[in-house]
Coordinates of C-alpha atoms in Angstrom, one line a residue:
Chain A
M1 CA -46.8 -35.3 0.9
P2 CA -44.9 -35.7 4.1
S3 CA -43.7 -32.3 5.6
L4 CA -40.1 -31.8 5.0
P5 CA -37.9 -30.6 8.2
L6 CA -37.7 -27.0 7.8
W7 CA -34.1 -26.9 7.0
L8 CA -35.1 -28.4 3.7
S9 CA -38.0 -26.8 3.2
N10 CA -36.3 -24.5 0.8
T11 CA -36.0 -25.3 -3.0
R12 CA -32.3 -24.2 -3.1
S13 CA -31.3 -26.5 -0.1
L14 CA -33.3 -29.3 -1.5
I15 CA -31.2 -28.8 -4.9
G16 CA -28.0 -28.7 -3.0
F17 CA -28.9 -31.5 -0.6
T18 CA -30.0 -33.7 -3.7
L19 CA -26.3 -33.2 -5.3
L20 CA -24.4 -33.8 -2.2
I21 CA -26.3 -37.2 -1.9
F22 CA -25.3 -38.1 -5.5
I23 CA -21.5 -37.1 -4.9
V24 CA -21.3 -38.6 -1.7
G25 CA -22.7 -41.8 -3.1
A26 CA -20.2 -41.6 -5.9
A27 CA -17.7 -41.1 -3.5
L28 CA -18.7 -44.0 -1.1
L29 CA -19.3 -46.6 -3.9
A30 CA -16.3 -45.8 -6.0
P31 CA -14.5 -49.2 -5.7
V32 CA -17.8 -50.5 -6.6
L33 CA -18.8 -48.1 -9.5
A34 CA -15.5 -47.6 -11.1
P35 CA -15.0 -49.8 -14.1
H36 CA -11.0 -49.6 -13.5
D37 CA -8.3 -48.7 -11.3
P38 CA -7.7 -45.1 -11.3
N39 CA -4.5 -45.5 -11.0
E40 CA -3.6 -48.2 -14.0
Q41 CA -2.1 -47.0 -17.3
D42 CA -3.3 -48.4 -20.3
L43 CA -0.6 -47.1 -22.8
I44 CA -2.2 -48.2 -25.6
N45 CA -5.4 -46.0 -25.0
M46 CA -4.3 -43.1 -24.3
L47 CA -6.7 -39.8 -24.8
L48 CA -9.5 -41.9 -25.8
P49 CA -12.4 -39.4 -26.1
P50 CA -15.4 -39.5 -24.0
F51 CA -18.6 -41.2 -25.0
W52 CA -20.3 -38.7 -27.2
V53 CA -16.9 -37.8 -29.2
E54 CA -16.8 -40.4 -32.4
G55 CA -13.8 -42.6 -31.4
S56 CA -14.4 -43.4 -28.1
D57 CA -14.3 -46.9 -26.0
A58 CA -17.2 -48.3 -24.3
A59 CA -14.9 -49.5 -21.7
F60 CA -13.8 -46.4 -21.2
P61 CA -17.3 -43.9 -20.8
L62 CA -15.6 -40.9 -19.9
G63 CA -12.1 -41.3 -21.9
T64 CA -8.7 -41.7 -20.8
D65 CA -5.6 -39.3 -20.0
S66 CA -2.2 -39.2 -21.2
L67 CA -1.1 -41.9 -19.6
G68 CA -4.2 -43.7 -20.1
R69 CA -6.1 -43.9 -17.0
D70 CA -9.9 -44.1 -17.0
I71 CA -11.1 -40.6 -16.4
L72 CA -14.7 -41.9 -15.2
S73 CA -12.7 -44.0 -12.4
R74 CA -10.3 -41.0 -11.3
L75 CA -13.3 -38.9 -11.1
L76 CA -15.2 -41.0 -8.5
Y77 CA -12.1 -41.6 -6.6
G78 CA -11.0 -37.9 -6.8
A79 CA -14.7 -37.6 -4.9
R80 CA -13.7 -39.4 -2.1
V81 CA -10.7 -36.8 -1.3
A82 CA -12.8 -33.9 -2.1
M83 CA -15.2 -35.3 0.4
T84 CA -13.1 -36.6 2.9
V85 CA -11.5 -33.1 2.8
A86 CA -14.9 -31.3 2.9
I87 CA -16.1 -33.0 5.9
F88 CA -13.2 -33.3 8.2
A89 CA -11.5 -29.7 7.4
T90 CA -15.0 -28.0 7.9
L91 CA -15.3 -29.8 11.3
G92 CA -12.0 -28.9 12.4
A93 CA -12.0 -25.5 11.0
T94 CA -15.6 -25.3 12.8
L95 CA -14.8 -26.5 16.3
L96 CA -11.6 -24.2 16.7
G97 CA -13.1 -21.2 15.2
A98 CA -16.6 -21.4 17.0
F99 CA -14.8 -22.5 20.3
L100 CA -12.4 -19.2 19.9
A101 CA -15.6 -17.2 18.9
H102 CA -17.9 -18.1 21.7
L103 CA -14.2 -17.1 24.2
A104 CA -13.8 -13.9 22.7
G105 CA -17.3 -12.9 22.1
Y106 CA -18.6 -14.3 25.6
F107 CA -15.8 -12.9 27.8
G108 CA -14.6 -9.6 25.6
G109 CA -11.9 -7.5 27.0
W110 CA -8.4 -8.9 26.8
V111 CA -9.3 -12.6 25.6
D112 CA -11.5 -10.9 22.7
W113 CA -8.1 -8.2 22.0
L114 CA -5.8 -11.4 21.6
I115 CA -8.1 -13.6 19.4
G116 CA -8.8 -10.5 17.1
R117 CA -5.3 -9.7 16.9
I118 CA -4.8 -13.2 15.9
I119 CA -7.4 -13.1 13.1
D120 CA -5.7 -9.8 12.0
V121 CA -2.6 -11.2 11.6
W122 CA -4.4 -14.2 9.6
L123 CA -6.3 -12.0 7.2
S124 CA -3.0 -10.5 6.3
F125 CA -2.3 -13.9 4.5
P126 CA -4.2 -14.4 1.5
P127 CA -5.5 -17.5 2.1
V128 CA -3.9 -19.4 -0.5
V129 CA -0.6 -18.1 -0.1
L130 CA -0.9 -19.3 3.8
S131 CA -2.3 -22.8 2.8
L132 CA 0.3 -23.4 0.8
I133 CA 3.0 -22.3 2.6
L134 CA 1.7 -24.6 5.4
M135 CA 1.7 -27.4 3.2
V136 CA 5.4 -26.9 2.5
G137 CA 6.3 -27.2 6.1
L138 CA 3.9 -30.2 6.7
G139 CA 4.4 -32.1 3.7
A140 CA 2.1 -33.9 1.1
G141 CA -1.0 -36.2 2.6
L142 CA -4.8 -35.9 3.1
W143 CA -4.6 -35.4 6.7
N144 CA -1.8 -32.6 6.3
V145 CA -4.4 -30.7 3.7
I146 CA -6.9 -31.5 6.4
L147 CA -4.6 -29.4 8.6
A148 CA -3.6 -27.0 6.6
I149 CA -7.3 -25.9 5.8
V150 CA -8.0 -26.0 9.4
L151 CA -5.4 -23.7 10.4
V152 CA -6.2 -21.1 7.4
D153 CA -9.8 -21.2 7.7
W154 CA -11.0 -21.3 11.4
T155 CA -11.1 -17.4 11.1
R156 CA -13.8 -17.4 8.8
F157 CA -16.0 -18.7 11.7
C158 CA -14.3 -16.9 14.0
R159 CA -15.2 -13.4 12.8
V160 CA -18.7 -14.0 12.0
L161 CA -19.7 -15.8 15.1
R162 CA -17.7 -13.1 17.3
S163 CA -20.0 -10.4 16.3
E164 CA -23.2 -12.9 16.5
V165 CA -22.2 -13.9 20.3
M166 CA -21.4 -10.5 21.2
V167 CA -25.5 -9.9 20.3
V168 CA -26.7 -12.6 22.1
R169 CA -24.7 -12.4 25.1
R170 CA -26.5 -9.4 25.7
R171 CA -30.0 -10.9 25.6
D172 CA -32.5 -10.9 28.6
Y173 CA -32.2 -14.7 28.9
V174 CA -28.3 -14.9 29.3
S175 CA -28.4 -12.1 32.1
A176 CA -30.8 -14.2 33.9
A177 CA -29.0 -17.8 33.2
R178 CA -26.3 -16.2 35.0
L179 CA -28.3 -14.8 37.6
L180 CA -29.4 -18.1 38.1
G181 CA -25.7 -19.2 39.2
F182 CA -25.3 -20.9 35.7
S183 CA -21.4 -21.5 34.9
H184 CA -19.9 -19.5 32.3
V185 CA -19.6 -23.2 30.4
R186 CA -23.4 -23.8 31.1
T187 CA -24.5 -20.3 30.0
I188 CA -22.1 -21.0 26.5
T189 CA -23.2 -24.3 25.6
R190 CA -27.1 -24.0 27.1
E191 CA -28.1 -20.8 26.2
I192 CA -25.8 -18.9 23.3
L193 CA -24.8 -22.0 21.3
P194 CA -28.6 -22.9 19.9
A195 CA -28.9 -19.2 19.2
T196 CA -25.4 -19.2 17.2
L197 CA -26.3 -22.6 15.7
P198 CA -28.1 -21.4 12.5
L199 CA -25.5 -19.3 11.7
L200 CA -22.7 -21.9 12.3
I201 CA -24.7 -24.4 10.3
T202 CA -25.1 -22.4 7.1
L203 CA -21.3 -21.6 7.5
M204 CA -20.4 -24.7 7.4
A205 CA -21.9 -25.6 4.4
L206 CA -20.4 -22.7 2.7
E207 CA -17.2 -23.6 4.5
M208 CA -17.3 -27.5 2.6
G209 CA -17.3 -25.6 -0.6
I210 CA -14.4 -23.8 0.1
A211 CA -12.5 -26.9 1.8
V212 CA -13.4 -28.6 -1.9
V213 CA -11.7 -25.7 -3.7
V214 CA -8.7 -25.2 -1.2
E215 CA -7.8 -29.1 -1.6
A216 CA -8.7 -28.5 -5.7
I217 CA -5.9 -25.5 -5.4
L218 CA -3.7 -27.1 -3.6
S219 CA -3.5 -30.6 -5.4
F220 CA -3.3 -28.4 -8.6
A221 CA -0.1 -26.8 -7.5
G222 CA 1.2 -30.5 -6.6
M223 CA 0.9 -29.7 -2.9
S224 CA -1.8 -32.0 -1.8
V225 CA -2.5 -35.5 -1.1
G226 CA 0.6 -36.9 -3.3
N227 CA 0.6 -38.3 -7.1
E228 CA -0.4 -41.7 -6.1
V229 CA -4.1 -40.7 -4.8
P230 CA -6.5 -39.7 -7.5
A231 CA -7.5 -35.8 -6.9
W232 CA -9.6 -33.4 -9.1
G233 CA -7.1 -30.6 -9.0
Q234 CA -4.3 -33.0 -10.2
M235 CA -6.4 -34.5 -12.9
I236 CA -6.7 -30.5 -14.0
A237 CA -3.3 -29.8 -13.7
D238 CA -2.5 -33.1 -15.7
A239 CA -4.7 -32.1 -18.2
R240 CA -3.4 -28.7 -19.0
Q241 CA -0.7 -30.4 -21.5
D242 CA -3.6 -31.5 -23.6
V243 CA -5.8 -28.7 -24.2
Y244 CA -5.6 -28.7 -27.7
N245 CA -6.2 -32.6 -28.6
A246 CA -8.2 -33.6 -25.3
P247 CA -9.9 -30.8 -23.8
S248 CA -12.6 -33.1 -22.3
T249 CA -9.7 -34.3 -19.5
L250 CA -9.7 -30.9 -18.4
I251 CA -13.5 -30.0 -18.3
L252 CA -14.6 -33.2 -16.3
P253 CA -12.7 -32.7 -13.3
S254 CA -13.4 -29.0 -13.4
F255 CA -16.9 -29.5 -13.8
A256 CA -16.8 -32.1 -10.7
V257 CA -15.4 -29.6 -8.9
F258 CA -17.5 -26.9 -10.1
V259 CA -20.8 -28.9 -9.6
T260 CA -19.8 -29.9 -5.9
V261 CA -19.0 -26.7 -4.9
F262 CA -22.5 -25.4 -6.3
A263 CA -23.9 -28.1 -4.4
F264 CA -22.7 -26.9 -1.1
N265 CA -22.8 -23.0 -1.9
I266 CA -27.0 -23.5 -3.0
L267 CA -27.4 -25.5 0.4
G268 CA -26.0 -22.9 2.5
D269 CA -27.6 -20.1 0.4
G270 CA -31.0 -21.8 1.0
L271 CA -30.2 -22.8 4.9
R272 CA -29.3 -19.0 5.4
R273 CA -32.5 -18.1 4.0
S274 CA -34.8 -20.7 6.0
L275 CA -32.8 -20.6 9.1
D276 CA -32.9 -16.3 8.8
T277 CA -29.4 -15.3 10.4
R278 CA -27.9 -12.3 10.0
L279 CA -25.0 -13.6 8.0
T280 CA -23.3 -10.8 5.5
Q281 CA -23.0 -11.6 2.0
T282 CA -19.1 -10.6 2.0
E283 CA -18.2 -13.2 4.1
R284 CA -18.5 -15.9 1.3
A285 CA -15.3 -14.7 -0.1
Chain B
M1 CA -9.6 15.8 6.2
F2 CA -5.4 15.7 5.6
A3 CA -5.4 15.9 9.3
T4 CA -7.6 12.4 9.4
I5 CA -6.3 10.6 6.5
M6 CA -2.8 11.1 8.6
K7 CA -3.9 9.9 11.8
M8 CA -5.3 7.0 10.0
L9 CA -2.5 6.1 8.0
L10 CA -0.2 6.4 10.9
R11 CA -2.5 4.0 13.0
R12 CA -2.3 1.6 10.1
L13 CA 1.5 1.6 10.4
L14 CA 1.5 1.0 14.0
V15 CA -0.7 -1.8 13.7
A16 CA 1.1 -3.1 10.6
I17 CA 4.9 -3.6 12.5
P18 CA 3.8 -5.7 15.0
T19 CA 1.7 -7.8 12.7
L20 CA 4.2 -8.0 10.0
L21 CA 6.5 -9.0 12.9
V22 CA 4.3 -12.0 14.0
V23 CA 3.8 -13.0 10.1
A24 CA 7.5 -13.1 9.7
A25 CA 8.1 -15.4 12.5
L26 CA 5.3 -17.4 11.8
L27 CA 7.0 -18.0 8.2
F28 CA 9.9 -18.8 9.9
V29 CA 8.6 -21.3 12.0
V30 CA 6.5 -22.9 9.6
L31 CA 9.3 -23.4 7.3
R32 CA 11.8 -24.7 9.7
L33 CA 9.4 -27.7 10.2
L34 CA 10.8 -28.9 6.7
P35 CA 13.2 -31.9 6.9
V36 CA 15.8 -30.2 4.9
D37 CA 19.0 -28.8 5.6
P38 CA 19.4 -25.3 4.2
A39 CA 22.9 -25.3 4.5
A40 CA 23.4 -28.1 2.4
M41 CA 21.2 -26.8 0.1
S42 CA 23.2 -23.7 -0.6
L43 CA 26.4 -25.7 -1.2
P44 CA 27.2 -27.3 -4.3
P45 CA 26.2 -31.3 -4.1
N46 CA 30.0 -32.5 -4.0
A47 CA 30.5 -30.5 -0.9
T48 CA 32.3 -31.9 2.3
N49 CA 30.6 -32.9 5.5
D50 CA 33.4 -29.8 6.9
E51 CA 31.9 -27.4 4.3
V52 CA 28.4 -27.8 5.3
A53 CA 29.4 -27.7 9.0
A54 CA 31.3 -24.5 8.4
M55 CA 28.2 -23.0 6.4
R56 CA 25.7 -24.1 9.2
E57 CA 28.1 -22.2 11.5
A58 CA 28.2 -19.0 9.4
M59 CA 24.3 -19.1 8.8
G60 CA 23.8 -19.3 12.4
L61 CA 22.0 -22.8 12.2
N62 CA 23.3 -24.4 15.3
R63 CA 21.9 -21.7 17.4
P64 CA 18.6 -21.8 19.0
L65 CA 15.5 -21.1 16.8
P66 CA 14.4 -17.5 18.3
V67 CA 18.5 -16.2 17.8
Q68 CA 18.1 -17.5 14.5
F69 CA 14.9 -15.5 13.5
L70 CA 16.3 -12.5 15.1
I71 CA 19.5 -13.2 12.8
W72 CA 17.5 -13.2 9.8
L73 CA 15.2 -10.3 10.7
G74 CA 18.3 -8.4 11.1
Q75 CA 19.4 -9.2 7.8
L76 CA 16.2 -8.2 6.5
L77 CA 16.3 -4.9 8.2
S78 CA 19.8 -4.1 6.9
G79 CA 18.3 -4.7 3.3
D80 CA 20.0 -8.0 3.4
F81 CA 17.2 -10.6 1.7
G82 CA 19.2 -13.2 0.9
M83 CA 20.1 -15.2 -1.9
S84 CA 17.9 -17.9 -3.8
I85 CA 19.1 -21.4 -3.5
A86 CA 17.6 -22.4 -7.0
F87 CA 18.1 -19.3 -9.2
R88 CA 21.5 -18.2 -7.8
R89 CA 20.4 -14.9 -7.8
P90 CA 19.3 -11.9 -4.7
V91 CA 16.0 -12.7 -3.7
W92 CA 15.2 -8.7 -3.6
D93 CA 16.3 -9.0 -7.9
L94 CA 13.4 -11.9 -8.1
V95 CA 10.7 -10.0 -6.1
S96 CA 11.5 -6.8 -7.4
E97 CA 11.2 -8.3 -10.9
A98 CA 8.0 -10.3 -10.4
L99 CA 6.2 -7.6 -8.1
P100 CA 4.9 -5.0 -10.7
A101 CA 3.7 -7.9 -12.7
T102 CA 1.5 -9.0 -10.2
I103 CA 0.6 -5.2 -9.0
E104 CA -0.4 -4.7 -12.8
L105 CA -2.7 -7.8 -12.8
A106 CA -4.2 -7.2 -9.4
F107 CA -5.0 -3.4 -10.1
L108 CA -6.5 -4.1 -13.5
S109 CA -8.7 -7.3 -11.8
M110 CA -10.0 -4.8 -8.8
I111 CA -11.3 -2.5 -11.6
V112 CA -13.0 -5.1 -13.8
A113 CA -14.5 -6.9 -10.1
T114 CA -15.7 -3.2 -9.3
V115 CA -17.6 -2.4 -12.2
V116 CA -19.0 -5.9 -12.8
G117 CA -20.0 -6.2 -9.3
V118 CA -21.6 -2.9 -9.2
A119 CA -23.4 -3.3 -12.5
G120 CA -24.6 -6.8 -11.1
G121 CA -25.8 -5.2 -7.9
L122 CA -27.5 -2.4 -9.5
L123 CA -29.3 -4.6 -11.8
A124 CA -30.5 -7.3 -9.0
F125 CA -31.5 -4.3 -7.2
Y126 CA -33.1 -2.4 -10.0
F127 CA -35.3 -5.8 -11.0
R128 CA -35.8 -6.8 -7.3
D129 CA -38.9 -9.0 -6.2
R130 CA -38.9 -9.9 -10.2
T131 CA -37.9 -13.3 -12.1
A132 CA -34.8 -11.2 -13.5
E133 CA -33.6 -11.0 -9.7
A134 CA -33.8 -14.5 -9.2
A135 CA -31.6 -15.0 -12.3
I136 CA -29.2 -12.9 -11.2
D137 CA -29.3 -14.0 -7.7
F138 CA -28.7 -17.8 -8.9
S139 CA -25.8 -16.6 -11.3
S140 CA -23.9 -15.1 -8.7
I141 CA -23.5 -18.3 -7.2
V142 CA -23.1 -20.3 -10.1
V143 CA -20.3 -17.4 -10.6
L144 CA -18.9 -18.4 -6.9
S145 CA -19.0 -21.6 -7.2
L146 CA -16.1 -21.7 -10.1
P147 CA -12.7 -20.7 -8.1
E148 CA -10.8 -18.3 -10.0
F149 CA -8.4 -20.8 -11.4
L150 CA -11.2 -22.6 -12.8
W151 CA -12.0 -19.2 -14.6
A152 CA -8.5 -19.0 -15.6
L153 CA -8.6 -22.4 -17.3
M154 CA -12.1 -22.4 -19.0
L155 CA -11.7 -18.5 -20.6
M156 CA -8.2 -19.9 -21.6
L157 CA -9.7 -22.9 -23.0
I158 CA -12.7 -21.1 -24.9
F159 CA -11.2 -18.0 -26.0
G160 CA -7.4 -18.8 -26.3
V161 CA -8.0 -22.5 -28.1
W162 CA -11.2 -22.8 -29.6
L163 CA -11.5 -19.3 -31.0
Q164 CA -7.8 -18.4 -30.7
W165 CA -9.1 -14.5 -30.1
L166 CA -6.7 -13.8 -27.6
P167 CA -3.0 -14.9 -26.4
F168 CA -2.8 -16.8 -23.4
M169 CA 0.8 -17.4 -22.5
L170 CA 3.3 -14.8 -21.0
R171 CA 3.3 -10.9 -21.3
L172 CA 4.2 -9.9 -24.8
D173 CA 4.2 -11.2 -28.4
P174 CA 7.7 -12.5 -29.1
Q175 CA 8.7 -9.9 -31.8
F176 CA 8.6 -7.3 -28.8
E177 CA 11.4 -6.4 -26.9
R178 CA 10.6 -5.5 -23.1
P179 CA 11.5 -1.9 -22.1
V180 CA 12.3 -2.0 -18.6
I181 CA 11.7 1.7 -17.2
T182 CA 9.5 1.4 -14.1
G183 CA 8.9 -2.3 -14.3
F184 CA 5.4 -1.9 -14.9
L185 CA 5.1 -3.3 -18.1
L186 CA 2.0 -1.5 -19.3
L187 CA 3.7 2.1 -18.1
D188 CA 6.7 1.0 -19.8
T189 CA 5.5 0.0 -23.6
L190 CA 3.8 3.8 -23.2
L191 CA 6.6 5.5 -21.8
A192 CA 9.0 3.8 -24.6
G193 CA 6.6 5.0 -27.4
R194 CA 5.6 1.7 -28.2
P195 CA 1.8 1.9 -28.3
D196 CA 1.8 -1.4 -30.5
A197 CA 3.8 -3.4 -27.5
F198 CA 1.4 -1.7 -25.4
M199 CA -1.7 -3.2 -27.2
S200 CA 0.2 -6.6 -26.8
A201 CA 0.8 -6.6 -23.4
L202 CA -3.0 -5.4 -22.9
R203 CA -3.9 -8.1 -25.0
H204 CA -2.3 -10.4 -23.1
M205 CA -3.7 -9.2 -19.6
I206 CA -7.4 -9.5 -20.8
L207 CA -8.2 -13.1 -19.6
P208 CA -6.3 -13.5 -16.7
V209 CA -8.0 -10.2 -15.6
M210 CA -11.0 -11.4 -16.9
A211 CA -10.8 -14.7 -14.8
L212 CA -9.6 -12.9 -11.7
G213 CA -12.1 -9.9 -11.8
I214 CA -15.5 -12.3 -12.6
S215 CA -14.8 -14.3 -9.5
A216 CA -14.2 -11.5 -7.3
S217 CA -17.4 -9.7 -8.5
P218 CA -20.4 -11.9 -7.3
A219 CA -19.2 -10.7 -3.3
I220 CA -19.3 -7.0 -4.5
M221 CA -22.3 -7.2 -5.9
R222 CA -24.4 -8.9 -3.2
V223 CA -23.0 -6.3 -0.3
L224 CA -23.8 -3.4 -2.7
R225 CA -27.3 -5.0 -3.3
S226 CA -28.0 -5.7 0.4
S227 CA -26.7 -1.9 1.2
L228 CA -28.7 -0.5 -1.8
L229 CA -31.9 -2.3 0.4
D230 CA -30.6 -0.5 3.5
T231 CA -30.7 2.8 1.4
Y232 CA -34.0 2.9 0.2
Q233 CA -35.7 3.1 3.8
E234 CA -34.0 6.2 4.2
D235 CA -36.0 9.5 3.8
Y236 CA -34.1 11.3 1.3
I237 CA -34.8 8.6 -1.6
H238 CA -38.6 9.2 -0.6
Q239 CA -37.7 12.9 -0.9
A240 CA -36.4 12.5 -4.5
R241 CA -39.1 10.6 -5.4
L242 CA -41.5 13.2 -4.2
R243 CA -39.6 15.8 -6.2
G244 CA -40.6 13.7 -9.1
L245 CA -37.1 12.0 -10.4
D246 CA -37.1 8.9 -12.4
E247 CA -36.2 5.9 -10.7
R248 CA -33.2 5.4 -12.5
R249 CA -32.2 9.0 -11.4
V250 CA -32.6 8.0 -7.9
L251 CA -31.0 5.0 -8.0
L252 CA -27.6 6.5 -9.7
R253 CA -27.9 9.9 -8.2
H254 CA -29.1 9.2 -4.3
G255 CA -29.0 5.4 -4.2
L256 CA -25.8 4.1 -5.2
K257 CA -23.5 7.1 -3.8
N258 CA -25.2 6.4 -0.5
A259 CA -24.7 2.8 -0.9
F260 CA -21.4 2.3 -2.2
L261 CA -19.4 3.7 1.2
P262 CA -20.6 0.6 3.1
T263 CA -19.8 -1.5 -0.1
L264 CA -16.6 -0.1 -0.4
S265 CA -15.3 -0.6 3.3
L266 CA -16.0 -4.5 2.7
M267 CA -14.3 -4.3 -0.5
G268 CA -10.6 -4.1 1.1
V269 CA -11.0 -7.9 2.6
Q270 CA -12.2 -8.9 -0.6
F271 CA -9.6 -7.4 -2.7
G272 CA -6.9 -9.2 -0.3
F273 CA -8.5 -12.4 -1.5
L274 CA -8.2 -11.4 -5.1
F275 CA -4.6 -10.5 -4.3
G276 CA -3.9 -14.2 -3.5
G277 CA -6.1 -15.5 -6.4
T278 CA -3.6 -14.1 -8.9
L279 CA -1.1 -16.6 -7.6
L280 CA -2.6 -19.8 -9.6
V281 CA -4.3 -17.5 -12.1
E282 CA -0.6 -16.1 -13.0
V283 CA 0.3 -20.2 -13.0
I284 CA -2.0 -21.2 -15.7
F285 CA -1.4 -18.2 -17.9
S286 CA 2.7 -18.4 -17.5
Y287 CA 2.7 -14.9 -16.2
P288 CA 6.1 -13.9 -15.0
G289 CA 4.8 -12.4 -11.5
L290 CA 4.9 -13.3 -7.8
G291 CA 2.5 -16.6 -8.2
N292 CA 4.9 -18.0 -10.5
L293 CA 7.9 -16.8 -8.5
M294 CA 6.2 -19.0 -5.6
I295 CA 5.7 -22.3 -7.0
D296 CA 8.9 -22.2 -8.3
A297 CA 10.1 -21.9 -4.9
I298 CA 8.2 -24.1 -4.0
R299 CA 9.1 -26.9 -6.4
N300 CA 12.6 -26.3 -5.5
V301 CA 12.6 -26.0 -1.7
D302 CA 14.1 -22.7 -2.4
L303 CA 13.5 -21.1 1.4
P304 CA 14.6 -17.9 1.0
V305 CA 12.4 -17.0 -1.7
I306 CA 9.7 -18.7 -0.3
Q307 CA 10.0 -16.4 3.2
I308 CA 10.5 -13.2 0.9
V309 CA 7.5 -13.8 -1.2
G310 CA 4.8 -14.6 1.9
L311 CA 6.1 -12.0 3.1
A312 CA 5.2 -9.6 0.0
Y313 CA 2.1 -11.0 -0.2
C314 CA 1.1 -10.1 3.3
I315 CA 2.7 -6.7 2.7
M316 CA 0.4 -6.2 -0.3
V317 CA -2.7 -7.2 1.4
L318 CA -2.0 -4.5 4.1
V319 CA -1.6 -2.1 1.4
I320 CA -4.6 -2.5 -0.3
S321 CA -6.9 -2.4 2.9
T322 CA -5.2 0.7 3.7
V323 CA -5.6 2.3 0.5
V324 CA -9.7 1.1 0.4
D325 CA -9.7 2.7 3.8
M326 CA -8.0 5.6 2.7
L327 CA -10.5 6.0 -0.4
Y328 CA -13.2 5.7 2.2
L329 CA -12.2 8.3 4.2
V330 CA -11.8 10.5 1.0
L331 CA -15.2 9.5 -0.3
N332 CA -17.2 9.9 2.6
P333 CA -18.9 13.5 2.8
K334 CA -19.1 13.4 6.3
L335 CA -15.6 13.8 6.9
R336 CA -15.5 16.7 4.3
V337 CA -16.2 19.7 6.4
R338 CA -13.3 19.0 8.7

């Protein structure tokens, strides 16, 4: 058997990665796979049950919601929103958080003090509350959701990475690089970043899961991508009124959120183990 | 020790004041991004343009943003929290009715989170390097992967809708009159001498409390386990074993006692997140607290309410982390002699 790259050599990473390939595949192929337009209403076929329940219709394998929209198609299109947010919000939060963390950890002094105080202010805001308020100010839309998550979650990276940078900075090879006349920028990018990268990658996997949850929360509260774009959180919110007669409309999108977050979490856990970083467990809140 | 605690409280207060000022400024600026006119919104729809202009003048909306912020801050400090646009009631009344409910919910959830988290951490540690640990570890990832609002919905579906064991709407069965003494319902029902109403209120809290408590527990569990692993490197553990204590006694008397402190110091942040989690859980269970107030205010673009509720959340998070730090000082034996 050809050997897998190190980061996939762990069973957990492999499980997470495999699940994610399926989810990303479903998101990319949504226009091909979806049997219906996700917004198409079929008022004759409202609240049809999924295929394993009697009375289902083969044209709607996972049933329909209270407006007769196909659940399967909405789930597939919802995966696009979830994945787009997961990828771009995480990239943004990583760039901003890692940049400030390296700045604070490397230079110390007043830079570190200032960034530390900003983090304190951010930490006094429950993330859900801050992201909701940001969405009130920014207005609905996919890129605004991504921006809101970036502005809330950069602190998760910054807090953890900053202390890692401070440890790495004291290593001999970093002093050696400075003595050789490396500039600050070169020292950070060539000597420090490679050492903090494993932690950064692990945090990114976990952050993608968090981003999926935050998007689901925002769209559940009606403050995300807007009504015309199918999103899992919104499907969950819509299904609340039908918990008695059509619980599957609630369970299916909840399960989609769960599987996606689980995939990111187990991937992150596997990466943490195989890359052996000093991530404290509490950062996964 | 009393002096240490006072010193800590004073330091916390000194940090809290600038923090809250920045938070208030942030709230103010973000909500001014909105393309709505607070003056027009606080008047009846048939108001004339002149009336709107007069209102803008009265509200100070023609002045530069920093001046507006200072005006708002001055009002806050003088105890004027403004009027809700949607409810036509003072914001202070709305918040002071909702806050105790959220505090009760958060407090009970923290207890459940601690109990489940500590029990899980002890079990995971007790079975370390065995299959059972892998199972506990795996289930902690599963629990972490279901966010608290989905826990709330699933618990509601299973125990409320299907099994019909527990109520999942509001705070009391309809036959009970709500006594208002302190504002804390559980306390009020007891003070009013209504154990039946107390039981009803308690039953209504089980599902939301479980949802919040369970989803916050894995983090506590994981910190406790790794902290126990550190503790077991210490000499006093070997010493206790050499004295012939059985493993359980070593774990509870020596291990847990020492490993709990580092866990506690991390619970402050954890409980801050939990407090934020109450928002959606309240919405799901129609629980009349800050979360429902916030969502109502957001739906109605009720700026005065959004600002104050946002501020209330931040104050509560600061209070929680201060209380946890205080507990840390009280429980830390190193400070006992002073």
